[in-house]
Amino acid sequence: SAVCAVPTPFATMAEPGMTACVVGGAGLMGRLIGADLALAGYSVVLADRAGGALSAVKGDLIMTLVALAQDGFLSEGDVQAAVDRLRTSSDLPAACADADFIVEVVPDDLSIKETVLQTVSAHARPNAIIATNTLSFSIDFLADFVHGPQRFIGLRFLHPVLFIGVIEATTHPGTSDDAIAAVTRLAGALRKKISVCQSKNQRTYLLGLEDVRRMRQERLAQIHSQTAVPDAYLFYADGDVTQARNMRARDLAAAPLPTGDNHRRCPLCYAAQQSMRVQPCQHAVCSACACSISAEGYCFVCKQAAAGTESIV
């Protein structure tokens, strides 16, 4: 049962004219971007060449949504509606044919990027927006792989996607004003703030690595803290939701610290199963959050010094 019943921040706000989305790549980031879009009311196809493994991918994503509902972040209705809007496909060209918005989240391997972007742009409608979540390659360079590059833009989602209320857009010289306006409206539908910068033929981000690290750590720590944080670190910059998040934080602070029971999802990001324990406090987190904890030197759950992490056997 939920620890705290709070109003869901995931309002159905998909904008008219952009309702069908495709996420190319069903890894951790891809599936969470898909969940974010589905929770906002979009019809979403998770496309991946994994084929038979896609059923397991959707099952894992459902577990994330159910865990969020169990802990009071979503209602059962929110979960069911999002699941109903999500489907999977191993046929990327067919999935793109009717899409309004396509974002590729495949590994940052240049040959894979080239193949996916060429395939997507060859089969998508001429007015479909095409985005990449790359962190490694220049948007200017990747635009050469896209048929109709005026609709191409970089969109940098931050982990954990469902908890960070910021998206960073990166343009290339040929990105149209219509494409920028479309992703700005998309960010609004997701209730996320968006920053737009120009690539200038290099990997250029308004948020540096330290900014991203600080934002992520503060946002994750807030889940188990009595202290409110700025709106930029909340799900959405919404007064009612801010109050609900702070209520949720106070309830968590008063409750016993989580040690890995219930749904066994990571209590910080909910994106993956608990697989590591922080030493010496023994809080269980996923491998991605464990890496961040090791880098920062303190547990984001209890804020005690962390001597390291160990695998859960």
XYZ file of N, CA, C and O in Angstrom, residues 257-260 267 274 276-285 299 301-302 304-306 308-312:
108
model
N 14.126 3.806 7.512
C 14.880 3.904 6.262
C 14.721 2.627 5.455
O 14.783 1.528 6.000
N 14.504 2.731 4.137
C 14.304 1.538 3.308
C 15.569 0.694 3.233
O 16.670 1.214 3.117
N 15.403 -0.592 3.314
C 16.560 -1.486 3.252
C 16.437 -2.502 2.128
O 17.257 -3.386 1.999
N 15.398 -2.365 1.317
C 15.322 -3.249 0.161
C 14.170 -4.224 0.196
O 14.231 -5.273 -0.423
N 15.267 2.626 -4.399
C 14.453 3.648 -3.736
C 14.790 5.071 -4.153
O 14.098 6.004 -3.771
N 17.187 -3.287 -7.137
C 18.285 -3.106 -6.190
C 19.320 -4.209 -6.423
O 18.966 -5.376 -6.517
N 22.929 -3.406 -5.288
C 24.116 -3.045 -4.520
C 23.687 -2.537 -3.145
O 22.624 -1.930 -3.002
N 24.549 -2.775 -2.139
C 24.314 -2.214 -0.814
C 25.426 -1.214 -0.488
O 26.601 -1.478 -0.716
N 25.007 -0.074 0.043
C 25.962 0.947 0.459
C 26.552 0.538 1.800
O 25.844 0.061 2.686
N 27.852 0.703 1.942
C 28.541 0.383 3.191
C 28.941 1.668 3.927
O 29.391 2.610 3.275
N 28.730 1.748 5.239
C 28.268 0.675 6.123
C 26.770 0.698 6.417
O 26.282 -0.124 7.174
N 26.004 1.638 5.814
C 24.606 1.821 6.219
C 23.679 0.726 5.705
O 22.556 0.579 6.184
N 24.117 -0.005 4.657
C 23.370 -1.159 4.133
C 22.137 -0.797 3.311
O 21.288 -1.653 3.070
N 22.008 0.440 2.867
C 20.872 0.765 2.010
C 21.079 0.161 0.622
O 22.183 0.195 0.074
N 20.007 -0.391 0.085
C 20.071 -1.088 -1.195
C 19.653 -0.154 -2.326
O 18.611 0.507 -2.245
N 20.456 -0.098 -3.377
C 20.196 0.764 -4.524
C 20.542 -0.004 -5.807
O 21.063 -1.123 -5.756
N 25.877 8.308 1.194
C 24.641 7.634 0.808
C 23.551 8.667 0.593
O 23.307 9.505 1.466
N 20.443 8.146 0.581
C 19.269 7.830 1.384
C 19.387 8.424 2.777
O 18.511 9.139 3.254
N 20.507 8.138 3.461
C 20.657 8.573 4.858
C 21.694 9.673 5.041
O 21.850 10.212 6.135
N 24.805 9.518 5.267
C 25.999 9.132 5.992
C 27.142 8.887 5.008
O 26.919 8.593 3.828
N 28.358 8.998 5.515
C 29.524 8.727 4.672
C 29.458 7.294 4.150
O 29.075 6.363 4.880
N 29.815 7.135 2.890
C 29.798 5.816 2.269
C 31.227 5.345 2.040
O 32.025 6.032 1.393
N 31.845 2.629 0.431
C 31.828 1.876 -0.813
C 30.509 1.157 -0.970
O 29.563 1.391 -0.209
N 30.404 0.326 -1.991
C 29.193 -0.465 -2.221
C 29.604 -1.922 -2.487
O 30.704 -2.190 -2.977
N 28.681 -2.830 -2.183
C 28.899 -4.251 -2.416
C 27.690 -4.857 -3.094
O 26.558 -4.438 -2.859
N 27.940 -5.865 -3.922
C 26.841 -6.518 -4.630
C 25.945 -7.271 -3.661
O 26.411 -7.832 -2.652
N 24.642 -7.245 -3.960
C 23.693 -8.026 -3.193
C 23.721 -9.454 -3.740
O 23.475 -9.681 -4.921
